[in-house]
mmCIF file of C-alpha atoms and ligand atoms in Angstrom:
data_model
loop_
_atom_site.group_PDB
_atom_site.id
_atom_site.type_symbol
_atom_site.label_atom_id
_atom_site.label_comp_id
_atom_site.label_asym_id
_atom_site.label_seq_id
_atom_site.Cartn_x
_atom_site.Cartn_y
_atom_site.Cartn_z
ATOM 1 C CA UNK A 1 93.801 106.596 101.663
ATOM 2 C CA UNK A 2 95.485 103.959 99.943
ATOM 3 C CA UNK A 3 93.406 101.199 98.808
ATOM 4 C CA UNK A 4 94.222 97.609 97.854
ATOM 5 C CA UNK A 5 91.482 98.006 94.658
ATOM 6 C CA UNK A 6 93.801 100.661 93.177
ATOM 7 C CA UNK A 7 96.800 98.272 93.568
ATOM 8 C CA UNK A 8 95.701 94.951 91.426
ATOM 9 C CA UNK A 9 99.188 94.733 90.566
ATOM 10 C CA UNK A 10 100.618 94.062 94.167
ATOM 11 C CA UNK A 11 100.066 92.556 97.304
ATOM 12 C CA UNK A 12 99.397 94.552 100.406
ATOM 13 C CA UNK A 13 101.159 92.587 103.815
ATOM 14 C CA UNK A 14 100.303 94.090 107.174
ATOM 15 C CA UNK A 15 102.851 92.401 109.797
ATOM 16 C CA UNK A 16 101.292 92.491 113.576
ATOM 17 C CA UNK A 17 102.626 92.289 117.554
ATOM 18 C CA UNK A 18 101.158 93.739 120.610
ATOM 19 C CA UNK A 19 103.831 97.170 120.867
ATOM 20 C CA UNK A 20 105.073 96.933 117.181
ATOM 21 C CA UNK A 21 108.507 97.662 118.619
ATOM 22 C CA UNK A 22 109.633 94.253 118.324
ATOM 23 C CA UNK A 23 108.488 91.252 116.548
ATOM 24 C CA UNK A 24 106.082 92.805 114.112
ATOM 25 C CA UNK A 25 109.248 95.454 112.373
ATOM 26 C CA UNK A 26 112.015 92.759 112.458
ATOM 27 C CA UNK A 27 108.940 90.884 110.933
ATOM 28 C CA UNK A 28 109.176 93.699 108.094
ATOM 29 C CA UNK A 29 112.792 94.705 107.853
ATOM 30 C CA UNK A 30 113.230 90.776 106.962
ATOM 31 C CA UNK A 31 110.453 90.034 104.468
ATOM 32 C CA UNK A 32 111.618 93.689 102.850
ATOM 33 C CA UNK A 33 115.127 92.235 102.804
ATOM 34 C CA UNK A 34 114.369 88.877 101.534
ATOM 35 C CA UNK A 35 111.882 90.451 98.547
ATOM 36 C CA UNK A 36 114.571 93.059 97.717
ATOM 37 C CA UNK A 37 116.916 89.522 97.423
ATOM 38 C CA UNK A 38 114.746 87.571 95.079
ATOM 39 C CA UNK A 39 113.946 90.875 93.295
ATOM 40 C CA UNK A 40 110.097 90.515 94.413
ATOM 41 C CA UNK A 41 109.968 93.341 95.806
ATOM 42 C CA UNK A 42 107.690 95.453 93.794
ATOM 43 C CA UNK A 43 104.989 92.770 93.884
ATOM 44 C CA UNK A 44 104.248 93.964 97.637
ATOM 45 C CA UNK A 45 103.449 97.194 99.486
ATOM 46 C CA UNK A 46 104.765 95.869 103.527
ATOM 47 C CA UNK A 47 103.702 97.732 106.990
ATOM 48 C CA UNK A 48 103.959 96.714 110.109
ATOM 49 C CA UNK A 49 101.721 97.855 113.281
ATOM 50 C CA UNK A 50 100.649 97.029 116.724
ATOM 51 C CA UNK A 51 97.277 95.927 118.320
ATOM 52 C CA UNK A 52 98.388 98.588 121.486
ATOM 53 C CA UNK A 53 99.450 101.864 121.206
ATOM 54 C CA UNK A 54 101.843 102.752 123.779
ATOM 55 C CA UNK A 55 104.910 102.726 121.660
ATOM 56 C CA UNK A 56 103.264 105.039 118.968
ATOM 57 C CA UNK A 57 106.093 107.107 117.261
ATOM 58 C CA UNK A 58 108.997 104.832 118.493
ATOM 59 C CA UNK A 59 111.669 103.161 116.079
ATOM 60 C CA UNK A 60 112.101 99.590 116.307
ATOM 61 C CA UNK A 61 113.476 98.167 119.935
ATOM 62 C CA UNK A 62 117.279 98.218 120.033
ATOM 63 C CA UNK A 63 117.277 94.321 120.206
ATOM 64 C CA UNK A 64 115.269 94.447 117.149
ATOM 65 C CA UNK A 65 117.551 96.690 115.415
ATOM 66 C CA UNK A 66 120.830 94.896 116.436
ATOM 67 C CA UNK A 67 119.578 91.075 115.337
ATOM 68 C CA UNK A 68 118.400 92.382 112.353
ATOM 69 C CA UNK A 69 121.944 94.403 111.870
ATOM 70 C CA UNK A 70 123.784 91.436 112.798
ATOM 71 C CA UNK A 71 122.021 90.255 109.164
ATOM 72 C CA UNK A 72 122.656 93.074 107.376
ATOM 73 C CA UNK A 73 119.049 94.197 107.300
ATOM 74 C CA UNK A 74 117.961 98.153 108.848
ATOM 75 C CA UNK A 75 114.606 98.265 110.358
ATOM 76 C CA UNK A 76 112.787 101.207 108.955
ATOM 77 C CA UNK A 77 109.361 101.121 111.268
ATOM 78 C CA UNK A 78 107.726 103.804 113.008
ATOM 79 C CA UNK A 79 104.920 101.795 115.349
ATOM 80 C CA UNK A 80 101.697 103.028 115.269
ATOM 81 C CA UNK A 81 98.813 100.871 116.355
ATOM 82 C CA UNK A 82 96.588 99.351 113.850
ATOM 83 C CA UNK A 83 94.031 100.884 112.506
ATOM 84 C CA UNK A 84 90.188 98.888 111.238
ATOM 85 C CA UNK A 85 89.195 100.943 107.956
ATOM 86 C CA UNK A 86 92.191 101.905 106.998
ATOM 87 C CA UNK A 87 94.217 98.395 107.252
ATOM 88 C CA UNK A 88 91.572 96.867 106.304
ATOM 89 C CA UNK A 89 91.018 98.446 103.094
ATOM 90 C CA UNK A 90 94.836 98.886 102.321
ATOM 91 C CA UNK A 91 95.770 95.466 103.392
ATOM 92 C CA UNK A 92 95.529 91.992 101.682
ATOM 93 C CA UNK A 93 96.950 89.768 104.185
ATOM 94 C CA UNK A 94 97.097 90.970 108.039
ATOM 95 C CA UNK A 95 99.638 88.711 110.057
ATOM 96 C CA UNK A 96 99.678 88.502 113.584
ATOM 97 C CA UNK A 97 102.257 87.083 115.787
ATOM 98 C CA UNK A 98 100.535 85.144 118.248
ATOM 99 C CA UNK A 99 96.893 84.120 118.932
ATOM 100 C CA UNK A 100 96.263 87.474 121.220
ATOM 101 C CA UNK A 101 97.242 89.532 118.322
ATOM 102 C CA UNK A 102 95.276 87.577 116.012
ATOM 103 C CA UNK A 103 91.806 87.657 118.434
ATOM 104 C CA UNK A 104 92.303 91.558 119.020
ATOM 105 C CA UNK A 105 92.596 91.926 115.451
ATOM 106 C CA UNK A 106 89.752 90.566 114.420
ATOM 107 C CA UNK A 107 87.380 91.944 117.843
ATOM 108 C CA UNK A 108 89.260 95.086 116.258
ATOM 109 C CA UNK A 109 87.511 94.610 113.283
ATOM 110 C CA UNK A 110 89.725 93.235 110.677
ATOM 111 C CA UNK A 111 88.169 91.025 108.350
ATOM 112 C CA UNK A 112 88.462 87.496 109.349
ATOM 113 C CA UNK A 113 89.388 85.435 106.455
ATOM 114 C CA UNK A 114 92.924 88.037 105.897
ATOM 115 C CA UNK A 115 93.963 87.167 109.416
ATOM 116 C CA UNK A 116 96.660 84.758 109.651
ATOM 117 C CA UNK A 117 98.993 83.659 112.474
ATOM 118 C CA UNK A 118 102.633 84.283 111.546
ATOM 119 C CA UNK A 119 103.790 80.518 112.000
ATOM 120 C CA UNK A 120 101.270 79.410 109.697
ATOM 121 C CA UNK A 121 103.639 80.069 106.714
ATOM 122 C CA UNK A 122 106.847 78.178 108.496
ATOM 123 C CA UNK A 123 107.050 75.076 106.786
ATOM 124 C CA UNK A 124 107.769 73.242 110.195
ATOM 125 C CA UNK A 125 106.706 75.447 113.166
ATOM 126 C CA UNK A 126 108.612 74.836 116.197
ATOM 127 C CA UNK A 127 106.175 76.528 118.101
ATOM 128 C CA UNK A 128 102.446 78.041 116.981
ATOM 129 C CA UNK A 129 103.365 81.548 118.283
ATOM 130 C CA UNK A 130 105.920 83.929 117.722
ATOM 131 C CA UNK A 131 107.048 84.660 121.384
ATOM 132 C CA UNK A 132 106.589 87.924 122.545
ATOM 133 C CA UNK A 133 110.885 88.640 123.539
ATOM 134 C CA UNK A 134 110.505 92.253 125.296
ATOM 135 C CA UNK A 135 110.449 90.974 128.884
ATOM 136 C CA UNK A 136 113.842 88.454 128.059
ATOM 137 C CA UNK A 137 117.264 88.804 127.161
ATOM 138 C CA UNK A 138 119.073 89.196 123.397
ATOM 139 C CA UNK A 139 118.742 85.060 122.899
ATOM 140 C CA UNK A 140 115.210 85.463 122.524
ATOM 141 C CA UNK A 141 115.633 88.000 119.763
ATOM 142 C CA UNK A 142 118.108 85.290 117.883
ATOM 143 C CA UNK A 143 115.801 82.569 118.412
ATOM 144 C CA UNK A 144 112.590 85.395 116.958
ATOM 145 C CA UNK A 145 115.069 86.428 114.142
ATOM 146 C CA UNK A 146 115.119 82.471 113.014
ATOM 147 C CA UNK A 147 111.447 81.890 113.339
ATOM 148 C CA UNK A 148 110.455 85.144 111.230
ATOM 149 C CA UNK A 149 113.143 84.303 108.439
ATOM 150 C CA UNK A 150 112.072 81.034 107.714
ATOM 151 C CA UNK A 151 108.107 82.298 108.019
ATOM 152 C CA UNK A 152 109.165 85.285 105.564
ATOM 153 C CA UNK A 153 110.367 82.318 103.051
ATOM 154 C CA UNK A 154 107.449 80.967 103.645
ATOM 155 C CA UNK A 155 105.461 84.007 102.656
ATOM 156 C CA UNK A 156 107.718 84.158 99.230
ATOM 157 C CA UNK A 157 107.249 80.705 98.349
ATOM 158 C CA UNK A 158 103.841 81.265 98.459
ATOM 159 C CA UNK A 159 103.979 83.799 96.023
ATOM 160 C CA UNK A 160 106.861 82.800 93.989
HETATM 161 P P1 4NP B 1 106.133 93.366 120.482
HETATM 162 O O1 4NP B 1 106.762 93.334 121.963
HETATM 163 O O2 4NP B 1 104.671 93.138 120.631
HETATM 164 O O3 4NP B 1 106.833 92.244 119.799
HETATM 165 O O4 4NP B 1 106.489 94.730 119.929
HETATM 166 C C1 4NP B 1 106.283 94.125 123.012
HETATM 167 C C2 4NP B 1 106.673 95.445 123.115
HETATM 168 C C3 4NP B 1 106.227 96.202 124.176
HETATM 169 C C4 4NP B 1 105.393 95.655 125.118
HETATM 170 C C5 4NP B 1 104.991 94.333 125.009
HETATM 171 C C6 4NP B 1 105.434 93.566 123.950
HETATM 172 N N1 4NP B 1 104.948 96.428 126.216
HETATM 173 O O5 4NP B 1 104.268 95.876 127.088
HETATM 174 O O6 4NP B 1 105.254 97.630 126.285
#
C-alpha cells in the first residue's frame, strides 16, 4: 500500500463526490491538467473517489468527459468508493465537494484536520458547495467546470 511517509517529496490529493462519476474526476482531470501546465506536476500523486459505491468500475459521466474535452483535458478516473486506511494513509489532503461528502468522510473515518471542502481554496466562492450536476442538464456541468478550475488554481497557488 502506498503510503504518504514513503513520499516526503510529494503531496498526496484525494478529490471527493458522492458517485465519483462526476464532480470529483473532472475535479482531477483539471488539477492534473493545470499541474502538467505549470510543470508541478511531479510534486503531487492525485486520485479521485466517491463516498458511495454504486458507480464502482465506471469511467467518468459523459457530461464530465465532454466539459472537460471542450478544454482540452481527458478524464482518466475509474470510481471506486473511498476507502478509511488506505486513503487515509496514502492521502495528504482529502477534498470533498460539498458538506455531505465532507461529514461522510470523516463518520467514514478520515482524519479530520485533512478534510477540506472544495470551495475553500476558490479565492471568491460563489457558492460554499460544489453542486452535485447529475440530476440537471449540460449548463450545470459548465457552470461545475468554472468552479473546479478556479478552486484547482487555488490548490496551486497554495503550493506554488
Ligand atoms: P457525483 O454525482 O457525486 O458528482 O459523481 C453523482 C453521481 C451519481 C449519483 C449522484 C451524484 N447517483 O445518485 O447515482
Amino acid at each position: 500500500m502506498p503510503d504518504r511517509a514513503d513520499h516526503p517529496e510529494s503531496t498526496g490529493v484525494l478529490f471527493v463526490c458522492l458517485g465519483n462519476i462526476c464532480r470529483s474526476p473532472l475535479a482531477e482531470g483539471i488539477f492534473l491538467h493545470q499541474a502538467r501546465q505549470r510543470d508541478m506536476l511531479d510534486r503531487f500523486r492525485v486520485d479521485s473517489c466517491g463516498t458511495g459505491a454504486w458507480h464502482a468500475g465506471e469511467p467518468a459521466d459523459p457530461r464530465s468527459v465532454a466539459v472537460a474535452a471542450k478544454h482540452g483535458i481527458e478524464l482518466p478516473s475509474i470510481a471506486r468508493q473511498f476507502d478509511p486506511r488506505r486513503d487515509a494513509a496514502e492521502f495528504d489532503w482529502i477534498i470533498a465537494m460539498d458538506r455531505q461528502n465532507q461529514h461522510n468522510l470523516i463518520k467514514a473515518g478520515a482524519p479530520k484536520d485533512r478534510v477540506r471542502l472544495m470551495m475553500s481554496f476558490h479565492p471568491d466562492p460563489p457558492v460554499e458547495e460544489v453542486p452535485d450536476p447529475y440530476y440537471g442538464g449540460p449548463d450545470g456541468f459548465d457552470k461545475v467546470y468554472e468552479m473546479l478550475r478556479v478552486a484547482c488554481e487555488g490548490i496551486l497557488d497554495d503550493f506554488a
